[in-house]
mmCIF file of C-alpha atoms and ligand atoms in Angstrom:
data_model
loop_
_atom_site.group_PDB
_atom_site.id
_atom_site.type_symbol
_atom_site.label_atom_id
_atom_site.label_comp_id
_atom_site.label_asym_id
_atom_site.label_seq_id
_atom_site.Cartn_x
_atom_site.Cartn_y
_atom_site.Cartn_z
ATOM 1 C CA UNK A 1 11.651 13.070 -7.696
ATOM 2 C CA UNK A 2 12.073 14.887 -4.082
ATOM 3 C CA UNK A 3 10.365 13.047 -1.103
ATOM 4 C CA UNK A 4 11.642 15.159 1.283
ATOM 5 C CA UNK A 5 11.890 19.069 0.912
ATOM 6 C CA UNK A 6 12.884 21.409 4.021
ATOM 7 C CA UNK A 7 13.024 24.842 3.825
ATOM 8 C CA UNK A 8 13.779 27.461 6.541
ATOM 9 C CA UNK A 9 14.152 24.732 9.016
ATOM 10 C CA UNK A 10 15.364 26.288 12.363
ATOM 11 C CA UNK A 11 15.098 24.211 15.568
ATOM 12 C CA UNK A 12 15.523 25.117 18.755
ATOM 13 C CA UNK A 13 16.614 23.692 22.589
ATOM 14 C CA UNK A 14 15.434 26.425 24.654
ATOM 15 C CA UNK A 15 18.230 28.754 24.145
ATOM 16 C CA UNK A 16 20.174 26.719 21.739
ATOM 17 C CA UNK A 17 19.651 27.024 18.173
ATOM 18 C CA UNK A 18 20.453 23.438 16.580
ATOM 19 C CA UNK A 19 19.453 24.431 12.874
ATOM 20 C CA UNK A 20 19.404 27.703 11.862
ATOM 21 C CA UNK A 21 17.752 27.845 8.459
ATOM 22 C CA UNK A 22 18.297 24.718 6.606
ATOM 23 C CA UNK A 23 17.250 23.817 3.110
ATOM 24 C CA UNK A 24 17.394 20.621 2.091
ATOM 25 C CA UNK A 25 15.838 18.587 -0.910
ATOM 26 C CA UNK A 26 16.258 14.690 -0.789
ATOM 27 C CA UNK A 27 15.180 12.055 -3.365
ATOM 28 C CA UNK A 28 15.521 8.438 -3.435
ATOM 29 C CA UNK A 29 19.086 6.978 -2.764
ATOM 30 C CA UNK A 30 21.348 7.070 0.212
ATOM 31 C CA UNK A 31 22.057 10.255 2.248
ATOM 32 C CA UNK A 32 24.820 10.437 4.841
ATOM 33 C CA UNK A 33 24.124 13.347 7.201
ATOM 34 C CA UNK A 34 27.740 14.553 8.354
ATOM 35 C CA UNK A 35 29.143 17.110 10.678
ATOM 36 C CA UNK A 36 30.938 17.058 13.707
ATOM 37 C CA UNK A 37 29.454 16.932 17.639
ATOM 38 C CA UNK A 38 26.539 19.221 18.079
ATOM 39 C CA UNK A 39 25.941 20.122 14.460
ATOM 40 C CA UNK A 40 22.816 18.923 14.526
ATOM 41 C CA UNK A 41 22.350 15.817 12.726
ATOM 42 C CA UNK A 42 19.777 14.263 15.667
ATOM 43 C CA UNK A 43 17.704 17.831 15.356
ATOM 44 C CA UNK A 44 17.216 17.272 11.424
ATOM 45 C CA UNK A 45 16.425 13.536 11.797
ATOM 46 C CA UNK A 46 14.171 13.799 14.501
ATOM 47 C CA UNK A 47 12.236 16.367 12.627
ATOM 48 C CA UNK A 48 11.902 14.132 9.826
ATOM 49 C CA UNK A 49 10.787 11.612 11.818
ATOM 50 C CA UNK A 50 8.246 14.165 13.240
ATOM 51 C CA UNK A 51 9.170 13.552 16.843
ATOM 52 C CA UNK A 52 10.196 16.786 17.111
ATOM 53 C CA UNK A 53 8.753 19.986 16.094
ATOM 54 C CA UNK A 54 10.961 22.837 14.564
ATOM 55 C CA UNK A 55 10.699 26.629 15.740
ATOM 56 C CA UNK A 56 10.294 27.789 11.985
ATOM 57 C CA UNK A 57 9.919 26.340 8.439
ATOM 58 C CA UNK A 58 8.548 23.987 6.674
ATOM 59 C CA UNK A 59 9.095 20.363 6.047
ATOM 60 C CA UNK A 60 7.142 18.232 3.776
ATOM 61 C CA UNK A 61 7.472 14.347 3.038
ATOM 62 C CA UNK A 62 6.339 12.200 0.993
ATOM 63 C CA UNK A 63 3.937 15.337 -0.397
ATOM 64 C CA UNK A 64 2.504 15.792 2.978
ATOM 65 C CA UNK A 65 3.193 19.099 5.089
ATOM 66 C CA UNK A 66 4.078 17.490 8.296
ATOM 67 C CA UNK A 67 3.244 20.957 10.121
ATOM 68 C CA UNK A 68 0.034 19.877 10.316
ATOM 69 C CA UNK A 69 -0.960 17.734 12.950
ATOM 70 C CA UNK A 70 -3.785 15.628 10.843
ATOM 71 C CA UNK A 71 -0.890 14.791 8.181
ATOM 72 C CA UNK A 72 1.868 12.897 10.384
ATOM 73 C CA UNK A 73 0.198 10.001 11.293
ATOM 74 C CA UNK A 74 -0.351 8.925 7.406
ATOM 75 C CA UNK A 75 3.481 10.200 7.507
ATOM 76 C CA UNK A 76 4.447 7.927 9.757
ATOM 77 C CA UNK A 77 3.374 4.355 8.573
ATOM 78 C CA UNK A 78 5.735 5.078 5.762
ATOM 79 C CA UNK A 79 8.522 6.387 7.828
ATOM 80 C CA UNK A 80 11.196 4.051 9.625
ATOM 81 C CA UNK A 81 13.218 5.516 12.088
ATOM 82 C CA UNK A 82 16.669 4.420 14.419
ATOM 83 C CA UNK A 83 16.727 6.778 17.171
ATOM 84 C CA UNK A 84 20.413 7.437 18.679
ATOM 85 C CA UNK A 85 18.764 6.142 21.856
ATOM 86 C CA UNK A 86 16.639 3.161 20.720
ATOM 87 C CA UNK A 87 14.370 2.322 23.919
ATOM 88 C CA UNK A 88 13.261 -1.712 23.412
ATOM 89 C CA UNK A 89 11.710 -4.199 26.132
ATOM 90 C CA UNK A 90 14.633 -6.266 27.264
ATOM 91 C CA UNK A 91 11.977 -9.213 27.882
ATOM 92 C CA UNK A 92 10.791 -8.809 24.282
ATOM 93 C CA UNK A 93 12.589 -11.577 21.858
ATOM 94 C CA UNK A 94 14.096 -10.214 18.332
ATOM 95 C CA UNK A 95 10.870 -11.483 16.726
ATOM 96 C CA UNK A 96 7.987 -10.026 18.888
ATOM 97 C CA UNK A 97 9.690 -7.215 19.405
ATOM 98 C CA UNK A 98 9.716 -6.520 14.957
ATOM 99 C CA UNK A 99 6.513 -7.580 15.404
ATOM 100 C CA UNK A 100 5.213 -5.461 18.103
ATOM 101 C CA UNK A 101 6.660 -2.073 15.331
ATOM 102 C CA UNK A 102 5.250 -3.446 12.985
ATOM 103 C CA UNK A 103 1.647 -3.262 15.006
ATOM 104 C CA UNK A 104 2.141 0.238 16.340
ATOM 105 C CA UNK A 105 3.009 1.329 12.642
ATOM 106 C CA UNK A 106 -0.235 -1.029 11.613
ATOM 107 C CA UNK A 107 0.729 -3.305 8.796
ATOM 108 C CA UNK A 108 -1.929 -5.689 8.090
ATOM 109 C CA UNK A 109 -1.883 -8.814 9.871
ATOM 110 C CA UNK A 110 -1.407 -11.246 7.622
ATOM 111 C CA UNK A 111 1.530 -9.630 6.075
ATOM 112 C CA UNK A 112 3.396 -9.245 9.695
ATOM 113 C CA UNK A 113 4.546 -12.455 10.190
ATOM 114 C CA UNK A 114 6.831 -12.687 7.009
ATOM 115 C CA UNK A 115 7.531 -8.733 7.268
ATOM 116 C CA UNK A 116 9.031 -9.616 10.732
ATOM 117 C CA UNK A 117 11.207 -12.739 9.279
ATOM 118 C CA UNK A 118 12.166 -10.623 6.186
ATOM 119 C CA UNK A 119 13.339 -7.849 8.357
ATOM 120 C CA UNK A 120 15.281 -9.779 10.812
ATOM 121 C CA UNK A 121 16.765 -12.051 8.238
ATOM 122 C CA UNK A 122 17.899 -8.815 6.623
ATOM 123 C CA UNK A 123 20.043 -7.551 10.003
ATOM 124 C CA UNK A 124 21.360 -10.981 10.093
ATOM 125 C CA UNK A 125 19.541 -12.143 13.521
ATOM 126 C CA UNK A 126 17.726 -14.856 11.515
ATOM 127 C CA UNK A 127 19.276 -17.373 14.173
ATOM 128 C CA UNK A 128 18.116 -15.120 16.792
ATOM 129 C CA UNK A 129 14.934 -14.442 16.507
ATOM 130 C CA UNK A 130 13.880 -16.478 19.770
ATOM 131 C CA UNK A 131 16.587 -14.839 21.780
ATOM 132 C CA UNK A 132 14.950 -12.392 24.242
ATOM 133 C CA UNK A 133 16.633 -8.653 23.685
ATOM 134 C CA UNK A 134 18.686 -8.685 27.401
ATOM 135 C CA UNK A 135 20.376 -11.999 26.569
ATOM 136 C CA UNK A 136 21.791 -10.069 23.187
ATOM 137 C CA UNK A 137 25.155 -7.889 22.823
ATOM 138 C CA UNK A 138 25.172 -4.186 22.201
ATOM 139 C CA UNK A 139 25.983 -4.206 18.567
ATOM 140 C CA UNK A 140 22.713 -7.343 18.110
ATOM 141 C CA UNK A 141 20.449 -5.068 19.725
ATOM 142 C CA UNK A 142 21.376 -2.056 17.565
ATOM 143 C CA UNK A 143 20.428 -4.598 14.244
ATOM 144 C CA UNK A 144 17.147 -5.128 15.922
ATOM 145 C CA UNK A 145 16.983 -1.151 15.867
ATOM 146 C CA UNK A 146 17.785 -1.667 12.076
ATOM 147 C CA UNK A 147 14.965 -4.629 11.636
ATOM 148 C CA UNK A 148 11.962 -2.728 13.570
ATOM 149 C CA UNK A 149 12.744 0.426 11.144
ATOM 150 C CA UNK A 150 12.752 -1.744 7.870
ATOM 151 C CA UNK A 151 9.474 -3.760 8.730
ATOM 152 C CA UNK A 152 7.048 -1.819 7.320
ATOM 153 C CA UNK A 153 9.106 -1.439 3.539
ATOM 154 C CA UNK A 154 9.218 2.329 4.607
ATOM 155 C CA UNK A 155 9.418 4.991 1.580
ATOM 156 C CA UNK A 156 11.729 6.909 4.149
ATOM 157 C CA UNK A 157 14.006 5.447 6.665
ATOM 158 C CA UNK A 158 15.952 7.472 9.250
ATOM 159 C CA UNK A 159 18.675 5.666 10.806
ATOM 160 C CA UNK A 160 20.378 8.282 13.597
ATOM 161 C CA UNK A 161 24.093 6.367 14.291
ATOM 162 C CA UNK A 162 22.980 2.950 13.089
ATOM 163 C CA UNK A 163 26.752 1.293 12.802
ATOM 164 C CA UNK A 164 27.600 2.449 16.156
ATOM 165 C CA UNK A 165 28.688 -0.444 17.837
ATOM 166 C CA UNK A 166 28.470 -2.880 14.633
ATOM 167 C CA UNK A 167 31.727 -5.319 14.247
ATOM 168 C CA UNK A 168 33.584 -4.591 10.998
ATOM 169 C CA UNK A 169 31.878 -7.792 9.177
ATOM 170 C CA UNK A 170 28.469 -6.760 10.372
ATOM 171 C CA UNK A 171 29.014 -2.909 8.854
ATOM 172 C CA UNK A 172 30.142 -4.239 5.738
ATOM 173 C CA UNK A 173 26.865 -6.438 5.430
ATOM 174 C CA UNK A 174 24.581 -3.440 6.876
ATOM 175 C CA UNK A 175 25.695 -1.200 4.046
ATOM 176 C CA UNK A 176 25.293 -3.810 1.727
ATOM 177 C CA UNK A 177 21.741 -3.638 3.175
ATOM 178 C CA UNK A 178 21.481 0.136 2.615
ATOM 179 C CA UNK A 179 22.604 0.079 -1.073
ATOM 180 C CA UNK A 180 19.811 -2.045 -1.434
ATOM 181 C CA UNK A 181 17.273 -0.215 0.635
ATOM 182 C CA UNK A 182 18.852 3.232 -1.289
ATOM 183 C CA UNK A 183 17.453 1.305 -4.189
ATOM 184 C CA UNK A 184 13.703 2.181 -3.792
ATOM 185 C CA UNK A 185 13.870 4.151 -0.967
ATOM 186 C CA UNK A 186 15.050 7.719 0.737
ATOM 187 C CA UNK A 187 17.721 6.533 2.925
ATOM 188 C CA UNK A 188 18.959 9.057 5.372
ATOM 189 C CA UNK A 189 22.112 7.841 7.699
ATOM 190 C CA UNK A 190 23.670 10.114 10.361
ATOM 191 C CA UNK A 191 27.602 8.385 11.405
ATOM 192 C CA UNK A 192 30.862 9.694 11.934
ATOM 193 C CA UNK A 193 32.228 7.169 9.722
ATOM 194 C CA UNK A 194 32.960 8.960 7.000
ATOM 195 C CA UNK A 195 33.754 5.117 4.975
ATOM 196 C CA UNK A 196 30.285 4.104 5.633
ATOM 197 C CA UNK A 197 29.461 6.918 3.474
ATOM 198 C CA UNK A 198 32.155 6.385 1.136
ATOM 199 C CA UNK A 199 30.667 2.497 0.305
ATOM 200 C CA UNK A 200 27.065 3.199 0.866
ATOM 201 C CA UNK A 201 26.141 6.560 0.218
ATOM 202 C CA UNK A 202 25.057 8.131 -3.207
ATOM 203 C CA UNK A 203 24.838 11.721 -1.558
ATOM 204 C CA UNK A 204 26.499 13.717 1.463
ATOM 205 C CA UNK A 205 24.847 16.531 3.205
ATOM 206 C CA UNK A 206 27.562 17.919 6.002
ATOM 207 C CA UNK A 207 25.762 20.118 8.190
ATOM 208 C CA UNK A 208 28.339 22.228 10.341
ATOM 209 C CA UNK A 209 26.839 24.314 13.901
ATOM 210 C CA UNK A 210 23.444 24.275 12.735
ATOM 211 C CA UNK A 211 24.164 24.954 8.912
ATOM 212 C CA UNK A 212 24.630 22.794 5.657
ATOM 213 C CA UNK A 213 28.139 23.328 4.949
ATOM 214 C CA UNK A 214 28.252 20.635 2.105
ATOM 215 C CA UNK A 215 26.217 18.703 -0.836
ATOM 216 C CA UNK A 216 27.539 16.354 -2.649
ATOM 217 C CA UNK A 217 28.386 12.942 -3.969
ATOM 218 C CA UNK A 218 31.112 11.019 -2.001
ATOM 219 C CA UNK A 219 33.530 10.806 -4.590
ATOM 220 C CA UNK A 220 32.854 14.966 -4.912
ATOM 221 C CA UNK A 221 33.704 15.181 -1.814
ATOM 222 C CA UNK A 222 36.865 13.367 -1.798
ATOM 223 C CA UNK A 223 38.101 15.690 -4.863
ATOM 224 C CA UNK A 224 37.545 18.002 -2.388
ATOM 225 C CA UNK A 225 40.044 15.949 -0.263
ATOM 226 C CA UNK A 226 42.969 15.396 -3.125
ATOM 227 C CA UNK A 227 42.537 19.068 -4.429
ATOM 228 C CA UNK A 228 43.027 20.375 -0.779
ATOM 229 C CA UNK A 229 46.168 21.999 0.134
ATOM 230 C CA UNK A 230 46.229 20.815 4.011
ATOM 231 C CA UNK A 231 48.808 18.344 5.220
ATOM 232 C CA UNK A 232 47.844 16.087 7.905
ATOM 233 C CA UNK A 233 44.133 16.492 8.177
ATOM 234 C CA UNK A 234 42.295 12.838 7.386
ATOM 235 C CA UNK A 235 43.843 9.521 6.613
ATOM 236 C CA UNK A 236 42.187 8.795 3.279
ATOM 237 C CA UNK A 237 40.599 11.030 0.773
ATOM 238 C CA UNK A 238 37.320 11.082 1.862
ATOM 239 C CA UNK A 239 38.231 12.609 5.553
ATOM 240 C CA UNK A 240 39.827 15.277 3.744
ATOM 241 C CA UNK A 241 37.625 16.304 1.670
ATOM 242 C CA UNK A 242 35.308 16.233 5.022
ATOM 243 C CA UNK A 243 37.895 18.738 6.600
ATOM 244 C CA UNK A 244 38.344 20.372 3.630
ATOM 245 C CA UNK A 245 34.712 21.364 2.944
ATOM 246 C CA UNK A 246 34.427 22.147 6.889
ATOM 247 C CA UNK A 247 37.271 24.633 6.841
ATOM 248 C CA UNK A 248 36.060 26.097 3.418
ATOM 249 C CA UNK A 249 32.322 26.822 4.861
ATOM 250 C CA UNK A 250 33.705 28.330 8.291
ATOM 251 C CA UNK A 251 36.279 30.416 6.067
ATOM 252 C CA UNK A 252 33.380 31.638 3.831
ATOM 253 C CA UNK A 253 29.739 31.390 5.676
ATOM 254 C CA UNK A 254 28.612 29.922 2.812
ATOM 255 C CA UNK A 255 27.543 26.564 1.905
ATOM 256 C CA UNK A 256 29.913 24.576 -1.150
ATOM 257 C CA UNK A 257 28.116 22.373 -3.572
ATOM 258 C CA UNK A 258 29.714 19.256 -4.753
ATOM 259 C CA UNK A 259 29.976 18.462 -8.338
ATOM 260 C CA UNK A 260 26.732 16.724 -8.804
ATOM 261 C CA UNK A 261 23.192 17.114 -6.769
HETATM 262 N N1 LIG B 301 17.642 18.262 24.583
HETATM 263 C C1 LIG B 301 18.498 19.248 24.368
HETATM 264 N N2 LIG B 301 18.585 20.319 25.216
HETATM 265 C C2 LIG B 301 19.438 21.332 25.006
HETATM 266 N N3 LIG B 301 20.282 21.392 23.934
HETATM 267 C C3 LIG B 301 20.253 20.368 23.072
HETATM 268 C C4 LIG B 301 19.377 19.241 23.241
HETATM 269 N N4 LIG B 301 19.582 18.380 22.217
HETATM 270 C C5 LIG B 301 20.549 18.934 21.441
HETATM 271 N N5 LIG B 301 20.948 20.113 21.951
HETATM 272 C C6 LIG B 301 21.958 21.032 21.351
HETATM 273 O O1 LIG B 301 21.596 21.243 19.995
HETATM 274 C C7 LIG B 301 22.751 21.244 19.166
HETATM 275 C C8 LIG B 301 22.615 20.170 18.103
HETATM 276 O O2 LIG B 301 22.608 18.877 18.726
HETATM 277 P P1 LIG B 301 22.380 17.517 17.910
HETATM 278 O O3 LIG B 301 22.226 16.433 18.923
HETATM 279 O O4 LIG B 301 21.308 17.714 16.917
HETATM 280 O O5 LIG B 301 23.784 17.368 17.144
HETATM 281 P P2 LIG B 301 24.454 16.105 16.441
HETATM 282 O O6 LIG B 301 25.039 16.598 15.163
HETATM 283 O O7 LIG B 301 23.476 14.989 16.347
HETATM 284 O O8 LIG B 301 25.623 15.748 17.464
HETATM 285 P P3 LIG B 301 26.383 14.333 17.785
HETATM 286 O O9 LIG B 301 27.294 14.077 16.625
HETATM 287 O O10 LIG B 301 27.146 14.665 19.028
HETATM 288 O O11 LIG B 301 25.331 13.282 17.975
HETATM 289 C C9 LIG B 301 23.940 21.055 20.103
HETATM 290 O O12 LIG B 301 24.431 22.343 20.401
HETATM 291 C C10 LIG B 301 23.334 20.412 21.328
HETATM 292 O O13 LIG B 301 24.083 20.777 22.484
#
C-alpha cells in the first residue's frame, strides 16, 4: 500500500527549478533518494516533510493532501524528519533534547520518557544521554538527529544525509537500524553512499537535475552496473549501475525502470 504519492511535483528557488515534474509512489520499506549535487534530493524531502511548499502538484501522505494547510499538522506527528542542517540547543543534553521533539510533535506524556530512552538507545548514545549536545562530536550529534526523528514511531521518516559524518562501525549499526525501521515504516534516505543503499535499501529512486532518472531495487540497479559497457566508471557494481542509469536518462530524456517496483 502507497503512503506517499507525488504527482506533478515541480519546486522552485526563485529562478531555479529544483523538480520539474516528479512522480513518485512510495510504500513501506527503505528508499534511497540518489542523484548527484543539485539534483534535488533536499527539494523532494523537504516537501515531504512539508517545510517547503512546491510551485505545482500534488503530494499526499499518509492519505492526507498536504496542500492544504488544515491537513499538515495531523501530517506531521507521524512524520520524522533529519534535515541536512539539523539546528539543536548545544546546552540541551541527548535526553532533553529527544524529549523536547518529542513535545513539539506531542506524544503523550507518559509515553515520552521511555520513547526518549528507546530512541537514544537505538542511535547508540544510551551512555550519553546526560552529555549536553556541545560536549559531543560531529558524527554523536548527527545520531541525536537520528533519535529526535525516530521518537515519535513515525509512519514516515525523512532522513536528508543521515550517515554523513558517521564512523564506519556506527553506519553499519545505523543501517541495521533502518532495515528495521524499513520494517513497518516508509523510510526515505537521501546519501551519496551508494553502499548504504546497497545494505539498507529495498528501493532506489535516482533523481538527476530535477528529474527521476531511475526506479529500482538495488540489486536492479547493479545489473544495470555489470550489463554496462563503460570501463572505469564506479568501483563496485552498484556505482555503475548508478553511472550507468545516469548516462542512459541524459542520453534518452526519459526515466529507466528497474526490474521490480
Ligand atoms: N535556497 C535556495 N536558493 C536558490 N537555489 C536553491 C536553493 N536550494 C536549492 N537550490 C537549487 O535547487 C537545485 C536543487 O537543490 P537540492 O539542494 O534540492 O539538491 P540536492 O540533490 O539535495 O543536492 P546535494 O547533493 O548537493 O545536497 C540546485 O540547483 C540548487 O542550486
Amino acid at each position: 500500500m502507497s503512503t506517499i504519492r507525488v504527482t506533478g511535483l515541480r519546486v522552485r528557488h526563485r529562478r531555479t527549478v529544483a523538480l520539474d515534474g516528479v512522480d513518485l509512489t512510495l510504500g513501506r520499506g527503505v528508499h534511497g533518494l540518489l542523484g548527484p549535487n543539485g539534483a534535488g534530493k533536499t527539494s523532494l524531502i523537504r516537501v515531504l516533510a512539508t517545510v517547503a511548499q512546491p510551485a505545482e502538484g500534488r503530494v499526499e501522505i499518509l492519505g492526507e493532501d498536504v496542500g492544504e494547510a488544515g491537513r499538515r499538522g495531523t501530517v506531521r506527528r507521524r512524520l520524522g524528519y533529519l534535515p541536512q542542517e539539523f539546528g539543536h540547543y548545544p546546552g540541551f543534553t541527548v535526553r532533553e533534547f529527544v524529549a523536547y521533539v518529542a513535545w513539539l510533535k506531542e506524544l503523550p506524556a507518559a509515553d515520552t520518557p521511555a520513547a526518549v530512552e528507546r530512541a537514544v538507545e537505538r542511535v547508540g548514545l544510551g551512555d550519553r544521554a546526560d552529555a549536553r549536545l556541545r560536549t559531543l562530536s560531529g558524527g554523536m550529534v548527527r545520531r541525536v538527529g537520528i533519535a529526535q526523528a525516530i521518537v515519535n514511531d513515525p509512519d514516515v521518516l525523512l532522513l536528508d544525509e543521515p550517515t554523513a559524518g558517521l564512523d564506519p562501525e556506527q553506519r553499519v549499526e545505523f543501517r541495521a537500524l533502518l532495515r528495521g525501521l524499513g520494517a513497518s515504516a516508509t523510510v526515505i534516505v537521501s546519501t551519496h553512499l551508494v553502499e548504504d543503499v546497497a545494505a539498507a535499501c529495498t528501493e532506489v529512486t535516482l533523481l538527476d537535475a530535477g528529474r527521476v532518472a531511475y526506479r529500482g531495487t538495488p540489486d536492479a540497479l547493479s545489473a544495470l552496473g555489470e550489463d554496462s559497457d563503460d570501463e572505469g566508471v564506479g568501483d563496485n557494481p552498484i556505482e555503475r549501475g548508478y553511472t550507468a542509469a545516469l548516462r542512459a536518462h541524459r542520453a534518452s530524456g526519459t526515466p529507466l525502470e528497474g526490474a521490480a517496483r
